[in-house]
PDB file of C-alpha atoms in Angstrom:
ATOM      1  CA  MET A   7     -33.771  39.761  26.981  1.00 64.00           C
ATOM      2  CA  ASN A   8     -30.996  37.795  28.793  1.00 67.00           C
ATOM      3  CA  SER A   9     -28.418  35.935  26.823  1.00 60.00           C
ATOM      4  CA  VAL A  10     -29.508  32.160  27.259  1.00 52.00           C
ATOM      5  CA  ASN A  11     -33.152  33.123  25.853  1.00 52.00           C
ATOM      6  CA  ARG A  12     -31.857  35.566  23.492  1.00 55.00           C
ATOM      7  CA  LEU A  13     -29.472  31.407  22.317  1.00 48.00           C
ATOM      8  CA  ILE A  14     -32.447  29.572  22.804  1.00 55.00           C
ATOM      9  CA  LEU A  15     -34.690  31.777  20.340  1.00 47.00           C
ATOM     10  CA  VAL A  16     -31.886  31.983  17.742  1.00 45.00           C
ATOM     11  CA  ALA A  17     -31.399  28.160  18.217  1.00 50.00           C
ATOM     12  CA  ALA A  18     -35.108  27.664  17.704  1.00 53.00           C
ATOM     13  CA  ILE A  19     -35.534  29.704  14.823  1.00 54.00           C
ATOM     14  CA  GLY A  20     -32.414  28.428  13.207  1.00 48.00           C
ATOM     15  CA  THR A  21     -34.493  24.304  13.585  1.00 49.00           C
ATOM     16  CA  ILE A  22     -37.472  26.349  12.102  1.00 50.00           C
ATOM     17  CA  PHE A  23     -35.598  26.978   8.706  1.00 48.00           C
ATOM     18  CA  ALA A  24     -33.112  24.364   8.759  1.00 49.00           C
ATOM     19  CA  GLY A  25     -36.751  22.126   8.496  1.00 51.00           C
ATOM     20  CA  CYS A  26     -38.251  24.104   5.572  1.00 59.00           C
ATOM     21  CA  ALA A  27     -35.005  23.198   3.343  1.00 74.00           C
ATOM     22  CA  SER A  28     -36.222  20.974   0.500  1.00 89.00           C
ATOM     23  CA  PRO A  29     -33.965  18.651  -1.088  1.00 95.00           C
ATOM     24  CA  LYS A  30     -32.828  19.268  -4.684  1.00 96.00           C
ATOM     25  CA  LEU A  31     -32.164  16.467  -7.078  1.00 95.00           C
ATOM     26  CA  ASN A  32     -28.955  15.692  -7.665  1.00 95.00           C
ATOM     27  CA  THR A  33     -27.250  14.954 -11.360  1.00 94.00           C
ATOM     28  CA  GLY A  34     -28.153  11.587 -11.080  1.00 94.00           C
ATOM     29  CA  GLY A  35     -31.344  11.940  -9.810  1.00 96.00           C
ATOM     30  CA  GLU A  36     -32.333  14.107 -12.621  1.00 96.00           C
ATOM     31  CA  LYS A  37     -32.387  11.119 -14.914  1.00 96.00           C
ATOM     32  CA  ILE A  38     -35.085   9.040 -12.774  1.00 98.00           C
ATOM     33  CA  ARG A  39     -38.558   8.613 -14.379  1.00 97.00           C
ATOM     34  CA  VAL A  40     -41.071   7.891 -11.962  1.00 98.00           C
ATOM     35  CA  LEU A  41     -43.696   5.553 -13.168  1.00 98.00           C
ATOM     36  CA  SER A  42     -46.347   3.124 -12.451  1.00 97.00           C
ATOM     37  CA  PRO A  43     -46.526  -0.646 -11.681  1.00 97.00           C
ATOM     38  CA  GLU A  44     -48.227  -1.316 -14.917  1.00 97.00           C
ATOM     39  CA  GLU A  45     -45.315   0.287 -16.803  1.00 97.00           C
ATOM     40  CA  VAL A  46     -42.267  -1.334 -15.420  1.00 97.00           C
ATOM     41  CA  THR A  47     -43.279  -5.182 -16.704  1.00 96.00           C
ATOM     42  CA  SER A  48     -40.132  -5.338 -18.699  1.00 96.00           C
ATOM     43  CA  CYS A  49     -37.861  -3.710 -15.952  1.00 97.00           C
ATOM     44  CA  ARG A  50     -35.796  -5.390 -13.917  1.00 97.00           C
ATOM     45  CA  GLU A  51     -36.141  -4.447  -9.845  1.00 97.00           C
ATOM     46  CA  LEU A  52     -32.674  -3.430  -8.179  1.00 97.00           C
ATOM     47  CA  GLY A  53     -34.432  -2.974  -4.924  1.00 97.00           C
ATOM     48  CA  LYS A  54     -36.363  -0.007  -2.639  1.00 98.00           C
ATOM     49  CA  THR A  55     -35.544   2.822  -1.464  1.00 97.00           C
ATOM     50  CA  THR A  56     -37.304   4.587   1.748  1.00 97.00           C
ATOM     51  CA  SER A  57     -37.013   8.216   1.809  1.00 97.00           C
ATOM     52  CA  SER A  58     -38.199  10.375   5.028  1.00 97.00           C
ATOM     53  CA  VAL A  59     -38.648  13.847   5.911  1.00 96.00           C
ATOM     54  CA  MET A  60     -39.517  15.696   8.881  1.00 94.00           C
ATOM     55  CA  LYS A  61     -43.911  15.726   8.846  1.00 94.00           C
ATOM     56  CA  SER A  62     -44.135  18.668  11.034  1.00 91.00           C
ATOM     57  CA  VAL A  63     -41.441  22.038  12.020  1.00 89.00           C
ATOM     58  CA  ALA A  64     -42.170  23.840  15.397  1.00 87.00           C
ATOM     59  CA  GLY A  65     -45.468  21.377  16.132  1.00 89.00           C
ATOM     60  CA  ILE A  66     -47.050  22.597  12.804  1.00 92.00           C
ATOM     61  CA  ASP A  67     -47.990  19.953  10.384  1.00 92.00           C
ATOM     62  CA  ARG A  68     -46.299  20.731   7.048  1.00 94.00           C
ATOM     63  CA  PRO A  69     -48.198  20.677   3.455  1.00 95.00           C
ATOM     64  CA  ALA A  70     -48.826  16.974   2.352  1.00 95.00           C
ATOM     65  CA  GLU A  71     -47.874  17.940  -1.288  1.00 96.00           C
ATOM     66  CA  SER A  72     -44.593  19.217  -0.078  1.00 95.00           C
ATOM     67  CA  ILE A  73     -43.654  16.276   1.738  1.00 97.00           C
ATOM     68  CA  ALA A  74     -44.731  13.860  -1.466  1.00 97.00           C
ATOM     69  CA  GLU A  75     -42.675  16.360  -3.454  1.00 97.00           C
ATOM     70  CA  GLU A  76     -39.587  16.111  -1.039  1.00 97.00           C
ATOM     71  CA  LEU A  77     -39.856  12.253  -0.595  1.00 98.00           C
ATOM     72  CA  GLU A  78     -39.827  11.446  -4.077  1.00 98.00           C
ATOM     73  CA  THR A  79     -36.784  13.453  -4.857  1.00 98.00           C
ATOM     74  CA  LEU A  80     -34.573  12.213  -2.055  1.00 98.00           C
ATOM     75  CA  SER A  81     -36.080   8.834  -3.418  1.00 98.00           C
ATOM     76  CA  ARG A  82     -35.042   9.760  -7.153  1.00 98.00           C
ATOM     77  CA  ASN A  83     -31.460  10.789  -5.662  1.00 97.00           C
ATOM     78  CA  SER A  84     -30.870   7.164  -3.855  1.00 97.00           C
ATOM     79  CA  ALA A  85     -32.270   5.378  -6.792  1.00 97.00           C
ATOM     80  CA  ALA A  86     -29.474   6.988  -9.054  1.00 97.00           C
ATOM     81  CA  ASN A  87     -26.672   5.549  -6.495  1.00 96.00           C
ATOM     82  CA  LEU A  88     -28.250   1.888  -6.753  1.00 96.00           C
ATOM     83  CA  GLY A  89     -27.847   2.029 -10.215  1.00 96.00           C
ATOM     84  CA  GLY A  90     -31.687   2.613 -11.183  1.00 97.00           C
ATOM     85  CA  ASP A  91     -33.191   4.877 -14.143  1.00 98.00           C
ATOM     86  CA  THR A  92     -37.038   4.638 -12.871  1.00 98.00           C
ATOM     87  CA  ILE A  93     -38.700   4.388  -9.486  1.00 98.00           C
ATOM     88  CA  VAL A  94     -42.202   3.182  -8.509  1.00 98.00           C
ATOM     89  CA  PRO A  95     -43.747   4.512  -5.465  1.00 98.00           C
ATOM     90  CA  LEU A  96     -44.662   1.293  -2.995  1.00 98.00           C
ATOM     91  CA  THR A  97     -46.369   2.603  -0.256  1.00 98.00           C
ATOM     92  CA  VAL A  98     -48.693   5.869   1.074  1.00 97.00           C
ATOM     93  CA  VAL A  99     -46.913   9.109   2.749  1.00 97.00           C
ATOM     94  CA  GLU A 100     -47.373   8.111   6.239  1.00 96.00           C
ATOM     95  CA  ASN A 101     -45.410   9.863   8.880  1.00 94.00           C
ATOM     96  CA  GLY A 102     -43.312  11.633   6.632  1.00 96.00           C
ATOM     97  CA  GLN A 103     -42.125   8.806   5.183  1.00 97.00           C
ATOM     98  CA  ARG A 104     -42.448   6.587   1.898  1.00 98.00           C
ATOM     99  CA  THR A 105     -41.111   3.514   0.192  1.00 98.00           C
ATOM    100  CA  PHE A 106     -40.328   3.721  -3.483  1.00 98.00           C
ATOM    101  CA  LEU A 107     -39.294   0.527  -5.788  1.00 98.00           C
ATOM    102  CA  VAL A 108     -35.614   0.837  -7.961  1.00 98.00           C
ATOM    103  CA  TYR A 109     -35.358  -0.693 -11.751  1.00 98.00           C
ATOM    104  CA  LYS A 110     -33.624  -0.355 -14.051  1.00 97.00           C
ATOM    105  CA  CYS A 111     -35.706  -0.277 -17.163  1.00 97.00           C
ATOM    106  CA  ILE A 112     -33.264   1.358 -20.173  1.00 93.00           C
ATOM    107  CA  ASP A 113     -30.898  -1.408 -20.758  1.00 92.00           C
ATOM    108  CA  PRO A 114     -31.771  -3.536 -17.784  1.00 88.00           C
ATOM    109  CA  TYR A 115     -29.701  -6.449 -18.161  1.00 84.00           C
ATOM    110  CA  SER A 116     -26.532  -4.901 -19.295  1.00 78.00           C
TER     111      SER A 116
END
């Protein structure tokens, strides 16, 4: 195998493994709850957050459960950055993307 082919192979393998790395909850994201619309009626809506991850790696579709978990993790982290404490799914997962509403439920008008 020549140097160019070896370089291409190493780059391809690196890309595949990079696509497999799951996002982690940050300190703020750990505190964010995921609730239903019925549970946030007394909360203050702060906005929306849309997260996206790779739907497939090297042409192979990733498991739907993994995608949904990663989108929730990213959205919880984002909600913490927006000053929220709760997220509610607004859309279904489509093409590796999902939108959540961000709420402040604990002491919502402070």
